[in-house]
CSV table of C-alpha atoms and ligand atoms in Angstrom, one decimal:
chain,number,residue,atom,x,y,z
A,1,MET,CA,23.6,22.9,41.4
A,2,LEU,CA,23.3,20.0,38.9
A,3,LYS,CA,22.4,20.9,35.4
A,4,ILE,CA,19.6,19.1,33.6
A,5,THR,CA,18.9,19.0,29.9
A,6,VAL,CA,15.5,17.7,29.0
A,7,MET,CA,14.9,16.0,25.7
A,8,VAL,CA,11.4,16.1,24.2
A,9,SER,CA,9.4,15.4,21.1
A,10,GLY,CA,5.8,16.5,21.8
A,11,GLY,CA,3.5,18.2,24.2
A,12,GLY,CA,5.8,18.3,27.1
A,13,THR,CA,3.5,17.6,30.1
A,14,ASN,CA,6.5,15.7,31.7
A,15,LEU,CA,8.8,18.7,31.0
A,16,GLN,CA,6.2,20.9,32.7
A,17,ALA,CA,6.1,18.6,35.7
A,18,ILE,CA,9.9,18.9,36.0
A,19,ILE,CA,9.7,22.7,35.7
A,20,ASP,CA,7.0,22.8,38.4
A,21,GLY,CA,8.9,20.3,40.6
A,22,ILE,CA,12.0,22.6,40.6
A,23,GLU,CA,10.0,25.8,41.0
A,24,SER,CA,8.0,24.3,44.0
A,25,GLY,CA,11.2,23.1,45.6
A,26,LEU,CA,10.3,19.4,45.4
A,27,ILE,CA,13.5,18.9,43.3
A,28,GLU,CA,16.4,20.7,45.0
A,29,ASP,CA,19.9,21.4,43.9
A,30,ALA,CA,19.1,21.1,40.2
A,31,GLU,CA,18.1,23.4,37.3
A,32,ILE,CA,17.0,22.9,33.7
A,33,VAL,CA,19.7,24.5,31.5
A,34,LYS,CA,18.4,23.3,28.1
A,35,VAL,CA,15.6,21.7,26.3
A,36,ILE,CA,16.4,19.7,23.1
A,37,SER,CA,13.5,19.0,20.9
A,38,SER,CA,13.5,16.5,18.0
A,39,ASN,CA,10.7,18.4,16.4
A,40,SER,CA,10.3,22.2,15.7
A,41,LYS,CA,6.5,22.0,16.2
A,42,ALA,CA,6.6,20.5,19.7
A,43,PHE,CA,4.5,22.5,22.2
A,44,SER,CA,7.4,21.7,24.6
A,45,LEU,CA,9.3,24.6,23.0
A,46,GLU,CA,6.5,27.0,24.0
A,47,ARG,CA,6.8,25.7,27.6
A,48,ALA,CA,10.5,26.2,27.6
A,49,LYS,CA,10.2,29.8,26.2
A,50,LYS,CA,7.6,30.7,28.8
A,51,HIS,CA,10.0,29.7,31.6
A,52,LYS,CA,13.0,31.3,29.9
A,53,ILE,CA,14.8,28.0,29.3
A,54,ASP,CA,17.2,27.9,26.4
A,55,SER,CA,16.0,25.4,23.7
A,56,ILE,CA,17.3,23.9,20.5
A,57,VAL,CA,15.8,21.8,17.8
A,58,ILE,CA,17.9,18.8,16.7
A,59,GLY,CA,15.8,16.4,14.6
A,60,LYS,CA,15.5,14.8,11.2
A,61,GLU,CA,14.3,18.0,9.7
A,62,ASN,CA,17.6,19.9,10.3
A,63,TYR,CA,20.0,16.9,10.7
A,64,PRO,CA,18.9,14.1,8.3
A,65,SER,CA,21.9,12.0,9.1
A,66,GLN,CA,21.7,10.1,12.4
A,67,LYS,CA,25.5,10.5,13.0
A,68,GLU,CA,25.3,14.2,12.5
A,69,ARG,CA,22.2,14.4,14.8
A,70,THR,CA,24.1,12.5,17.6
A,71,LYS,CA,27.1,14.8,17.2
A,72,ALA,CA,24.9,17.9,17.4
A,73,ILE,CA,23.1,16.5,20.6
A,74,ILE,CA,26.5,15.7,22.2
A,75,LYS,CA,27.7,19.2,21.4
A,76,ALA,CA,24.5,20.8,22.8
A,77,LEU,CA,24.7,18.8,26.0
A,78,GLY,CA,28.4,19.8,26.4
A,79,ASP,CA,27.7,23.5,25.6
A,80,ALA,CA,25.1,23.5,28.4
A,81,ASP,CA,27.5,21.7,30.8
A,82,THR,CA,24.9,19.0,31.3
A,83,ASP,CA,25.1,16.7,34.3
A,84,ILE,CA,21.8,14.8,33.8
A,85,VAL,CA,19.8,14.1,30.7
A,86,VAL,CA,16.1,13.5,31.1
A,87,LEU,CA,14.2,11.9,28.2
A,88,ALA,CA,10.6,13.3,28.7
A,89,GLY,CA,8.5,12.0,25.9
A,90,TYR,CA,11.5,11.8,23.6
A,91,MET,CA,10.6,9.6,20.7
A,92,SER,CA,13.9,8.7,19.1
A,93,ILE,CA,16.5,6.1,20.1
A,94,LEU,CA,19.8,7.4,21.3
A,95,GLU,CA,23.0,6.2,19.6
A,96,ALA,CA,25.7,4.3,21.6
A,97,ASP,CA,28.2,7.2,21.4
A,98,LEU,CA,25.8,9.5,23.3
A,99,ILE,CA,24.9,6.8,25.9
A,100,GLU,CA,28.6,6.1,26.4
A,101,ALA,CA,29.3,9.8,26.9
A,102,TYR,CA,26.6,10.2,29.6
A,103,ARG,CA,26.5,6.7,31.0
A,104,GLY,CA,24.5,6.5,34.2
A,105,ARG,CA,23.3,10.1,33.8
A,106,ILE,CA,20.5,9.6,31.3
A,107,ILE,CA,17.0,8.7,32.5
A,108,ASN,CA,13.7,8.1,30.7
A,109,ILE,CA,10.1,8.0,31.6
A,110,HIS,CA,8.1,5.2,30.1
A,111,PRO,CA,4.3,4.9,30.2
A,112,SER,CA,4.0,1.2,31.4
A,113,LEU,CA,5.3,-1.2,34.0
A,114,ILE,CA,8.6,-2.3,32.4
A,115,PRO,CA,9.3,-5.1,31.4
A,116,ASN,CA,5.7,-5.1,30.2
A,117,PHE,CA,4.7,-3.1,27.1
A,118,CYS,CA,8.1,-1.7,26.3
A,119,GLY,CA,10.8,-2.1,23.7
A,120,PRO,CA,10.8,-1.3,20.0
A,121,GLY,CA,7.4,0.0,18.8
A,122,PHE,CA,6.1,0.6,22.3
A,123,TYR,CA,6.0,4.4,22.6
A,124,GLY,CA,3.3,7.0,23.3
A,125,LYS,CA,-0.3,5.9,22.6
A,126,HIS,CA,0.9,2.5,21.1
A,127,VAL,CA,1.7,1.4,24.7
A,128,HIS,CA,-1.8,2.1,25.9
A,129,GLU,CA,-3.4,0.5,22.8
A,130,ALA,CA,-1.5,-2.7,23.5
A,131,VAL,CA,-2.4,-2.6,27.2
A,132,LEU,CA,-6.1,-2.2,26.4
A,133,LYS,CA,-5.9,-5.0,23.8
A,134,SER,CA,-4.3,-7.4,26.2
A,135,GLY,CA,-7.0,-7.0,28.8
A,136,VAL,CA,-4.6,-6.6,31.8
A,137,LYS,CA,-6.2,-4.8,34.8
A,138,GLU,CA,-3.1,-2.9,35.8
A,139,THR,CA,-0.5,-0.8,34.0
A,140,GLY,CA,1.7,2.0,35.2
A,141,ALA,CA,4.8,4.1,34.6
A,142,THR,CA,8.5,3.6,35.0
A,143,VAL,CA,11.5,5.8,35.4
A,144,HIS,CA,14.7,4.1,34.4
A,145,TYR,CA,18.3,4.7,33.4
A,146,VAL,CA,19.0,4.5,29.7
A,147,ASP,CA,21.4,2.0,28.3
A,148,GLU,CA,22.0,0.7,24.8
A,149,GLY,CA,18.8,-1.3,24.7
A,150,VAL,CA,15.3,0.0,24.2
A,151,ASP,CA,13.7,0.4,27.7
A,152,THR,CA,16.2,-2.1,29.2
A,153,GLY,CA,18.2,0.0,31.7
A,154,PRO,CA,18.0,-0.3,35.5
A,155,ILE,CA,14.7,0.8,37.0
A,156,ILE,CA,14.8,3.7,39.4
A,157,LEU,CA,11.1,3.9,40.3
A,158,GLN,CA,7.8,2.5,39.1
A,159,GLU,CA,4.2,2.8,40.1
A,160,SER,CA,1.1,1.0,39.0
A,161,VAL,CA,-2.1,2.5,37.6
A,162,PRO,CA,-5.4,0.7,37.3
A,163,VAL,CA,-7.0,0.0,33.9
A,164,LEU,CA,-10.7,0.7,34.4
A,165,GLU,CA,-13.9,-0.6,32.7
A,166,GLY,CA,-14.7,1.5,29.6
A,167,ASP,CA,-11.2,2.9,29.3
A,168,THR,CA,-10.1,4.4,26.0
A,169,VAL,CA,-6.5,5.1,25.0
A,170,GLU,CA,-7.1,8.8,25.8
A,171,LYS,CA,-8.6,8.1,29.2
A,172,LEU,CA,-5.9,5.6,30.2
A,173,ALA,CA,-3.1,7.8,28.9
A,174,ALA,CA,-4.3,10.7,30.9
A,175,ARG,CA,-4.5,8.6,34.1
A,176,VAL,CA,-1.0,7.2,33.5
A,177,LEU,CA,0.4,10.7,32.8
A,178,ILE,CA,-0.6,11.9,36.4
A,179,THR,CA,1.6,9.0,37.8
A,180,GLU,CA,4.4,9.8,35.2
A,181,HIS,CA,4.6,13.4,36.4
A,182,LYS,CA,4.9,12.3,40.0
A,183,ILE,CA,7.4,9.5,39.7
A,184,LEU,CA,9.5,11.5,37.1
A,185,CYS,CA,10.0,14.3,39.7
A,186,GLU,CA,10.7,11.7,42.5
A,187,GLY,CA,13.1,9.8,40.2
A,188,ILE,CA,15.0,13.0,39.3
A,189,LYS,CA,15.2,13.9,43.0
A,190,LYS,CA,16.7,10.5,43.8
A,191,VAL,CA,19.2,10.7,41.0
A,192,VAL,CA,20.3,14.3,42.0
A,193,GLU,CA,20.7,13.2,45.6
A,194,SER,CA,22.8,10.1,44.7
A,195,MET,CA,25.0,12.1,42.3
A,196,LEU,CA,25.6,14.8,44.9
A,197,THR,CA,26.4,12.1,47.5
A,198,TYR,CA,28.9,10.4,45.2
A,199,GLU,CA,30.4,13.6,43.8
A,200,GLY,CA,30.5,15.3,47.2
A,201,GLY,CA,28.5,18.3,46.1
A,202,LYS,CA,28.9,20.5,43.1
B,301,GAR,C1,4.5,10.2,27.9
B,301,GAR,O1,3.4,9.3,28.1
B,301,GAR,C2,5.8,9.5,27.9
B,301,GAR,O2,5.9,8.5,28.9
B,301,GAR,C3,5.8,8.8,26.6
B,301,GAR,O3,5.3,9.8,25.7
B,301,GAR,C4,4.4,10.7,26.4
B,301,GAR,C5,4.9,12.1,26.2
B,301,GAR,O4,4.0,13.0,26.8
B,301,GAR,N1,7.2,8.4,26.2
B,301,GAR,C6,7.4,7.3,25.5
B,301,GAR,O5,6.6,6.6,25.1
B,301,GAR,C7,8.9,7.0,25.3
B,301,GAR,N2,9.1,5.6,25.0
B,301,GAR,P1,4.5,14.5,27.2
B,301,GAR,O6,5.1,15.1,25.9
B,301,GAR,O7,3.2,15.2,27.6
B,301,GAR,O8,5.5,14.5,28.3
């Protein structure tokens, strides 16, 4: 069984998709061992509690220094014996020490077709605002490995989503989320399978 820690900041519909993906058997040989939230008010924490998943808040509110925050996250990941870190609506940038410690084992879901509408400042609804402003007819979602850049790591999976006439940020975000939930589960499944192949089981 590979151990997944999910890092969140908000509502946690992607966290819920992973929980459901594991419970339904879509994602095999993996379990969520911990949820780390950057925000004590995140609804994600309720979701974790409901499914009896251990959670911890590590954010600016309790760790104002970024160095101390990174140290606390690395400790929490280690305490949970984490194999894979999933950023599921996590709105902070990870420091290099953390990326180095978990290189090739951190994945992120991003609500656009990378390399479009990504990088610094493109997160959450800002992504969809920019998409609508640009007039493109297609957007999407991407699951990728995390490296030292912002949304620059190797792509694992991506899928397009149409932008429709009369779309608002809310309507478009809701349509993209459906695809996010699907490809995040498929992406985790792929990563788990490749890790088990390389590591010869665990
Ligand atoms: C999702 O759309 C996710 O892709 C995005 O925030 C939303 C979180 O929703 N993440 C980013 O923008 C990260 N750069 P959720 O809390 O319901 O999963």
